[in-house]
Amino acid sequence: MKLRKAIIGSTLFLLAVPALAQTRPATTAEAAKSDAPTRVAVINIQTAIASTDEGKQAAQELQTRFTPRQSEIDTMSKQLQGLQQRMQDGQNTLSDQEKERLGRQYQQLSRQVQRKQQELQDDFQDARTDTVDTIGQKMMRVIDRYANENGFSVVLDTSSQTSPVLFATNSVDITKSIITLYNQSFPVKAAAAAPKPKPKP
């Protein structure tokens, strides 16, 4: 199962560390700790992933990667509009042969646009899913560490459509803290600058 489903699709993270088998009677302090109320935190996983430095960098890289293909589709769409306009304007002036030729050209170009648009959407979604999976796997380790260090036994994901969280105070929302800890744990490398063109002699 892809981790994305576990992260974004789930509503409950049980991050309690399993208790070690006790070989001696619990002390008074340990007994009091076990009777303490369960600490619960909430996090918006989708916001957290998108707001990390790595998430922002990945989003920019995806845009750079897929923009040329979208521009090509936009150009073809304008060509379609031009053909449609020519057929409309020439309803009473174009010959039947020319109308038929333009119609075939329009249908062929329209199919190409639809195919390229679908391929672009599929490729973009696959790339975005891979990015979410990569960041999500590392973020789970960050959440686990933060929860254990701060005594949280349950962390709820408020970004899920099926989240049971109806209300939560800001004091139990750990989204910003997780983003900060993630950026510290997984700093991004600055994008390499494009080489400057050499001056002409």
PDB file of C-alpha atoms in Angstrom:
ATOM      1  CA  MET A   1       0.000   0.000   0.000  1.00  0.00           C
ATOM      2  CA  LYS A   2       1.352   3.380  -0.877  1.00  0.00           C
ATOM      3  CA  LEU A   3       2.144   5.498   2.136  1.00  0.00           C
ATOM      4  CA  ARG A   4       0.157   8.374   0.680  1.00  0.00           C
ATOM      5  CA  LYS A   5      -3.008   6.462   1.481  1.00  0.00           C
ATOM      6  CA  ALA A   6      -1.794   5.875   5.009  1.00  0.00           C
ATOM      7  CA  ILE A   7      -0.933   9.524   5.504  1.00  0.00           C
ATOM      8  CA  ILE A   8      -3.600  11.518   3.693  1.00  0.00           C
ATOM      9  CA  GLY A   9      -6.358   8.929   3.746  1.00  0.00           C
ATOM     10  CA  SER A  10      -6.083   8.051   7.414  1.00  0.00           C
ATOM     11  CA  THR A  11      -7.550  10.008  10.257  1.00  0.00           C
ATOM     12  CA  LEU A  12      -5.733   8.546  13.208  1.00  0.00           C
ATOM     13  CA  PHE A  13      -2.091   8.008  14.000  1.00  0.00           C
ATOM     14  CA  LEU A  14      -1.359   5.900  17.079  1.00  0.00           C
ATOM     15  CA  LEU A  15       2.188   6.849  17.869  1.00  0.00           C
ATOM     16  CA  ALA A  16       2.500   5.393  21.321  1.00  0.00           C
ATOM     17  CA  VAL A  17       5.678   3.406  21.893  1.00  0.00           C
ATOM     18  CA  PRO A  18       4.747  -0.143  22.947  1.00  0.00           C
ATOM     19  CA  ALA A  19       5.414  -0.672  26.643  1.00  0.00           C
ATOM     20  CA  LEU A  20       8.228  -3.008  27.527  1.00  0.00           C
ATOM     21  CA  ALA A  21       7.327  -6.077  29.494  1.00  0.00           C
ATOM     22  CA  GLN A  22       7.490  -5.263  33.193  1.00  0.00           C
ATOM     23  CA  THR A  23       9.728  -7.523  35.245  1.00  0.00           C
ATOM     24  CA  ARG A  24       9.307  -5.562  38.494  1.00  0.00           C
ATOM     25  CA  PRO A  25       6.426  -3.845  40.295  1.00  0.00           C
ATOM     26  CA  ALA A  26       5.629  -0.360  38.987  1.00  0.00           C
ATOM     27  CA  THR A  27       6.777   2.521  41.118  1.00  0.00           C
ATOM     28  CA  THR A  28       4.381   5.165  42.416  1.00  0.00           C
ATOM     29  CA  ALA A  29       5.596   7.599  39.735  1.00  0.00           C
ATOM     30  CA  GLU A  30       5.110   5.027  36.984  1.00  0.00           C
ATOM     31  CA  ALA A  31       1.642   4.182  38.216  1.00  0.00           C
ATOM     32  CA  ALA A  32       0.694   7.850  38.279  1.00  0.00           C
ATOM     33  CA  LYS A  33       2.030   8.269  34.748  1.00  0.00           C
ATOM     34  CA  SER A  34      -0.008   5.327  33.474  1.00  0.00           C
ATOM     35  CA  ASP A  35      -3.124   6.862  34.981  1.00  0.00           C
ATOM     36  CA  ALA A  36      -2.474  10.240  33.333  1.00  0.00           C
ATOM     37  CA  PRO A  37      -4.977  11.294  30.632  1.00  0.00           C
ATOM     38  CA  THR A  38      -4.025  10.512  27.042  1.00  0.00           C
ATOM     39  CA  ARG A  39      -2.483  13.519  25.282  1.00  0.00           C
ATOM     40  CA  VAL A  40      -3.948  14.146  21.830  1.00  0.00           C
ATOM     41  CA  ALA A  41      -2.574  16.389  19.069  1.00  0.00           C
ATOM     42  CA  VAL A  42      -3.876  17.310  15.626  1.00  0.00           C
ATOM     43  CA  ILE A  43      -2.039  18.010  12.383  1.00  0.00           C
ATOM     44  CA  ASN A  44      -3.028  18.964   8.855  1.00  0.00           C
ATOM     45  CA  ILE A  45      -0.828  16.573   6.900  1.00  0.00           C
ATOM     46  CA  GLN A  46      -1.596  18.078   3.496  1.00  0.00           C
ATOM     47  CA  THR A  47      -0.668  21.574   4.685  1.00  0.00           C
ATOM     48  CA  ALA A  48       2.415  20.262   6.447  1.00  0.00           C
ATOM     49  CA  ILE A  49       3.748  18.455   3.374  1.00  0.00           C
ATOM     50  CA  ALA A  50       3.085  21.399   1.050  1.00  0.00           C
ATOM     51  CA  SER A  51       4.576  23.926   3.481  1.00  0.00           C
ATOM     52  CA  THR A  52       7.913  22.253   4.075  1.00  0.00           C
ATOM     53  CA  ASP A  53      10.899  23.696   2.249  1.00  0.00           C
ATOM     54  CA  GLU A  54      11.192  20.408   0.379  1.00  0.00           C
ATOM     55  CA  GLY A  55       7.514  20.500  -0.557  1.00  0.00           C
ATOM     56  CA  LYS A  56       7.781  24.047  -1.896  1.00  0.00           C
ATOM     57  CA  GLN A  57      10.887  23.187  -3.870  1.00  0.00           C
ATOM     58  CA  ALA A  58       9.251  20.066  -5.304  1.00  0.00           C
ATOM     59  CA  ALA A  59       6.172  22.072  -6.345  1.00  0.00           C
ATOM     60  CA  GLN A  60       8.378  24.551  -8.191  1.00  0.00           C
ATOM     61  CA  GLU A  61      10.269  21.738  -9.903  1.00  0.00           C
ATOM     62  CA  LEU A  62       7.005  20.133 -11.015  1.00  0.00           C
ATOM     63  CA  GLN A  63       5.806  23.413 -12.455  1.00  0.00           C
ATOM     64  CA  THR A  64       9.068  23.903 -14.322  1.00  0.00           C
ATOM     65  CA  ARG A  65       8.942  20.327 -15.597  1.00  0.00           C
ATOM     66  CA  PHE A  66       5.384  20.372 -16.914  1.00  0.00           C
ATOM     67  CA  THR A  67       4.927  23.989 -18.030  1.00  0.00           C
ATOM     68  CA  PRO A  68       6.402  23.409 -21.526  1.00  0.00           C
ATOM     69  CA  ARG A  69       3.898  20.619 -22.192  1.00  0.00           C
ATOM     70  CA  GLN A  70       1.017  22.782 -20.998  1.00  0.00           C
ATOM     71  CA  SER A  71       2.213  25.617 -23.216  1.00  0.00           C
ATOM     72  CA  GLU A  72       2.190  23.258 -26.199  1.00  0.00           C
ATOM     73  CA  ILE A  73      -1.388  22.268 -25.410  1.00  0.00           C
ATOM     74  CA  ASP A  74      -2.395  25.924 -25.042  1.00  0.00           C
ATOM     75  CA  THR A  75      -0.936  26.661 -28.481  1.00  0.00           C
ATOM     76  CA  MET A  76      -2.848  23.766 -30.034  1.00  0.00           C
ATOM     77  CA  SER A  77      -6.036  24.925 -28.326  1.00  0.00           C
ATOM     78  CA  LYS A  78      -5.633  28.366 -29.886  1.00  0.00           C
ATOM     79  CA  GLN A  79      -5.226  26.673 -33.264  1.00  0.00           C
ATOM     80  CA  LEU A  80      -8.504  24.856 -32.638  1.00  0.00           C
ATOM     81  CA  GLN A  81     -10.225  28.132 -31.861  1.00  0.00           C
ATOM     82  CA  GLY A  82      -8.827  29.593 -35.058  1.00  0.00           C
ATOM     83  CA  LEU A  83     -10.141  26.687 -37.135  1.00  0.00           C
ATOM     84  CA  GLN A  84     -13.538  26.943 -35.504  1.00  0.00           C
ATOM     85  CA  GLN A  85     -13.687  30.655 -36.214  1.00  0.00           C
ATOM     86  CA  ARG A  86     -12.733  30.092 -39.859  1.00  0.00           C
ATOM     87  CA  MET A  87     -15.522  27.540 -40.274  1.00  0.00           C
ATOM     88  CA  GLN A  88     -18.068  29.854 -38.662  1.00  0.00           C
ATOM     89  CA  ASP A  89     -17.023  32.864 -40.713  1.00  0.00           C
ATOM     90  CA  GLY A  90     -17.018  30.839 -43.924  1.00  0.00           C
ATOM     91  CA  GLN A  91     -20.414  29.193 -43.578  1.00  0.00           C
ATOM     92  CA  ASN A  92     -21.739  31.068 -46.587  1.00  0.00           C
ATOM     93  CA  THR A  93     -18.517  31.609 -48.524  1.00  0.00           C
ATOM     94  CA  LEU A  94     -16.435  28.429 -48.273  1.00  0.00           C
ATOM     95  CA  SER A  95     -16.931  25.579 -50.684  1.00  0.00           C
ATOM     96  CA  ASP A  96     -18.250  22.272 -49.393  1.00  0.00           C
ATOM     97  CA  GLN A  97     -14.861  20.713 -50.097  1.00  0.00           C
ATOM     98  CA  GLU A  98     -13.070  23.343 -48.006  1.00  0.00           C
ATOM     99  CA  LYS A  99     -15.578  23.001 -45.187  1.00  0.00           C
ATOM    100  CA  GLU A 100     -15.025  19.255 -45.161  1.00  0.00           C
ATOM    101  CA  ARG A 101     -11.244  19.705 -45.145  1.00  0.00           C
ATOM    102  CA  LEU A 102     -11.372  22.151 -42.256  1.00  0.00           C
ATOM    103  CA  GLY A 103     -13.762  19.862 -40.371  1.00  0.00           C
ATOM    104  CA  ARG A 104     -11.380  16.919 -40.663  1.00  0.00           C
ATOM    105  CA  GLN A 105      -8.465  19.086 -39.594  1.00  0.00           C
ATOM    106  CA  TYR A 106     -10.445  20.327 -36.596  1.00  0.00           C
ATOM    107  CA  GLN A 107     -11.433  16.813 -35.491  1.00  0.00           C
ATOM    108  CA  GLN A 108      -7.884  15.513 -35.816  1.00  0.00           C
ATOM    109  CA  LEU A 109      -6.391  18.400 -33.866  1.00  0.00           C
ATOM    110  CA  SER A 110      -9.117  18.138 -31.230  1.00  0.00           C
ATOM    111  CA  ARG A 111      -8.275  14.469 -30.597  1.00  0.00           C
ATOM    112  CA  GLN A 112      -4.587  15.338 -30.303  1.00  0.00           C
ATOM    113  CA  VAL A 113      -5.322  18.036 -27.729  1.00  0.00           C
ATOM    114  CA  GLN A 114      -7.521  15.733 -25.678  1.00  0.00           C
ATOM    115  CA  ARG A 115      -4.905  12.970 -25.719  1.00  0.00           C
ATOM    116  CA  LYS A 116      -2.049  15.274 -24.765  1.00  0.00           C
ATOM    117  CA  GLN A 117      -4.121  16.876 -21.998  1.00  0.00           C
ATOM    118  CA  GLN A 118      -4.981  13.484 -20.516  1.00  0.00           C
ATOM    119  CA  GLU A 119      -1.359  12.330 -20.699  1.00  0.00           C
ATOM    120  CA  LEU A 120      -0.229  15.522 -19.016  1.00  0.00           C
ATOM    121  CA  GLN A 121      -2.746  15.124 -16.198  1.00  0.00           C
ATOM    122  CA  ASP A 122      -1.765  11.494 -15.633  1.00  0.00           C
ATOM    123  CA  ASP A 123       1.974  12.207 -15.659  1.00  0.00           C
ATOM    124  CA  PHE A 124       1.589  15.215 -13.365  1.00  0.00           C
ATOM    125  CA  GLN A 125      -0.538  13.257 -10.903  1.00  0.00           C
ATOM    126  CA  ASP A 126       1.969  10.383 -10.856  1.00  0.00           C
ATOM    127  CA  ALA A 127       4.857  12.776 -10.245  1.00  0.00           C
ATOM    128  CA  ARG A 128       2.933  14.612  -7.531  1.00  0.00           C
ATOM    129  CA  THR A 129       2.016  11.332  -5.832  1.00  0.00           C
ATOM    130  CA  ASP A 130       5.656  10.254  -5.823  1.00  0.00           C
ATOM    131  CA  THR A 131       6.597  13.568  -4.214  1.00  0.00           C
ATOM    132  CA  VAL A 132       3.929  13.256  -1.532  1.00  0.00           C
ATOM    133  CA  ASP A 133       4.998   9.675  -0.809  1.00  0.00           C
ATOM    134  CA  THR A 134       8.659  10.652  -0.481  1.00  0.00           C
ATOM    135  CA  ILE A 135       8.015  13.584   1.842  1.00  0.00           C
ATOM    136  CA  GLY A 136       5.270  11.717   3.694  1.00  0.00           C
ATOM    137  CA  GLN A 137       7.511   8.800   4.620  1.00  0.00           C
ATOM    138  CA  LYS A 138      10.062  11.134   6.172  1.00  0.00           C
ATOM    139  CA  MET A 139       7.370  13.225   7.844  1.00  0.00           C
ATOM    140  CA  MET A 140       5.986  10.159   9.599  1.00  0.00           C
ATOM    141  CA  ARG A 141       9.371   9.718  11.279  1.00  0.00           C
ATOM    142  CA  VAL A 142       9.319  13.377  12.315  1.00  0.00           C
ATOM    143  CA  ILE A 143       5.789  13.045  13.738  1.00  0.00           C
ATOM    144  CA  ASP A 144       6.755   9.888  15.615  1.00  0.00           C
ATOM    145  CA  ARG A 145       9.787  11.587  17.137  1.00  0.00           C
ATOM    146  CA  TYR A 146       7.865  14.738  18.069  1.00  0.00           C
ATOM    147  CA  ALA A 147       4.975  12.809  19.599  1.00  0.00           C
ATOM    148  CA  ASN A 148       7.241  10.660  21.734  1.00  0.00           C
ATOM    149  CA  GLU A 149       9.372  13.575  22.897  1.00  0.00           C
ATOM    150  CA  ASN A 150       6.289  15.623  23.851  1.00  0.00           C
ATOM    151  CA  GLY A 151       4.188  12.883  25.390  1.00  0.00           C
ATOM    152  CA  PHE A 152       1.450  12.633  22.748  1.00  0.00           C
ATOM    153  CA  SER A 153      -0.133   9.208  22.385  1.00  0.00           C
ATOM    154  CA  VAL A 154      -2.530  10.071  19.546  1.00  0.00           C
ATOM    155  CA  VAL A 155      -2.168  12.405  16.568  1.00  0.00           C
ATOM    156  CA  LEU A 156      -5.225  13.107  14.406  1.00  0.00           C
ATOM    157  CA  ASP A 157      -5.048  14.238  10.781  1.00  0.00           C
ATOM    158  CA  THR A 158      -7.505  17.087  10.248  1.00  0.00           C
ATOM    159  CA  SER A 159      -6.914  17.203   6.475  1.00  0.00           C
ATOM    160  CA  SER A 160      -8.747  13.934   5.893  1.00  0.00           C
ATOM    161  CA  GLN A 161     -12.316  14.222   4.631  1.00  0.00           C
ATOM    162  CA  THR A 162     -13.322  11.562   7.141  1.00  0.00           C
ATOM    163  CA  SER A 163     -11.506  13.183  10.056  1.00  0.00           C
ATOM    164  CA  PRO A 164     -13.418  12.801  13.341  1.00  0.00           C
ATOM    165  CA  VAL A 165     -12.043  16.138  14.565  1.00  0.00           C
ATOM    166  CA  LEU A 166     -14.851  18.685  14.938  1.00  0.00           C
ATOM    167  CA  PHE A 167     -12.935  21.159  17.068  1.00  0.00           C
ATOM    168  CA  ALA A 168      -9.369  21.546  18.272  1.00  0.00           C
ATOM    169  CA  THR A 169      -7.640  24.446  19.991  1.00  0.00           C
ATOM    170  CA  ASN A 170      -4.466  25.900  18.544  1.00  0.00           C
ATOM    171  CA  SER A 171      -2.557  24.589  21.531  1.00  0.00           C
ATOM    172  CA  VAL A 172      -2.924  20.990  20.308  1.00  0.00           C
ATOM    173  CA  ASP A 173      -2.269  21.739  16.622  1.00  0.00           C
ATOM    174  CA  ILE A 174       1.299  20.625  15.922  1.00  0.00           C
ATOM    175  CA  THR A 175       1.331  21.383  12.169  1.00  0.00           C
ATOM    176  CA  LYS A 176       3.726  24.352  12.398  1.00  0.00           C
ATOM    177  CA  SER A 177       5.989  22.539  14.836  1.00  0.00           C
ATOM    178  CA  ILE A 178       6.224  19.524  12.533  1.00  0.00           C
ATOM    179  CA  ILE A 179       7.014  21.743   9.529  1.00  0.00           C
ATOM    180  CA  THR A 180       9.812  23.421  11.484  1.00  0.00           C
ATOM    181  CA  LEU A 181      11.206  20.122  12.744  1.00  0.00           C
ATOM    182  CA  TYR A 182      10.999  18.603   9.253  1.00  0.00           C
ATOM    183  CA  ASN A 183      12.925  21.508   7.718  1.00  0.00           C
ATOM    184  CA  GLN A 184      15.593  21.119  10.390  1.00  0.00           C
ATOM    185  CA  SER A 185      15.796  17.352   9.903  1.00  0.00           C
ATOM    186  CA  PHE A 186      15.743  17.398   6.091  1.00  0.00           C
ATOM    187  CA  PRO A 187      17.208  20.692   4.843  1.00  0.00           C
ATOM    188  CA  VAL A 188      16.884  21.211   1.113  1.00  0.00           C
ATOM    189  CA  LYS A 189      19.788  21.963  -1.154  1.00  0.00           C
ATOM    190  CA  ALA A 190      19.672  25.223  -3.050  1.00  0.00           C
ATOM    191  CA  ALA A 191      18.836  24.782  -6.717  1.00  0.00           C
ATOM    192  CA  ALA A 192      21.879  25.037  -8.918  1.00  0.00           C
ATOM    193  CA  ALA A 193      22.053  28.391 -10.658  1.00  0.00           C
ATOM    194  CA  ALA A 194      22.001  28.372 -14.444  1.00  0.00           C
ATOM    195  CA  PRO A 195      25.461  29.042 -15.913  1.00  0.00           C
ATOM    196  CA  LYS A 196      25.919  32.573 -17.146  1.00  0.00           C
ATOM    197  CA  PRO A 197      26.556  32.917 -20.876  1.00  0.00           C
ATOM    198  CA  LYS A 198      30.124  33.725 -21.771  1.00  0.00           C
ATOM    199  CA  PRO A 199      30.640  37.232 -23.139  1.00  0.00           C
ATOM    200  CA  LYS A 200      31.194  37.400 -26.841  1.00  0.00           C
ATOM    201  CA  PRO A 201      34.725  38.265 -27.875  1.00  0.00           C
TER     202      PRO A 201
END
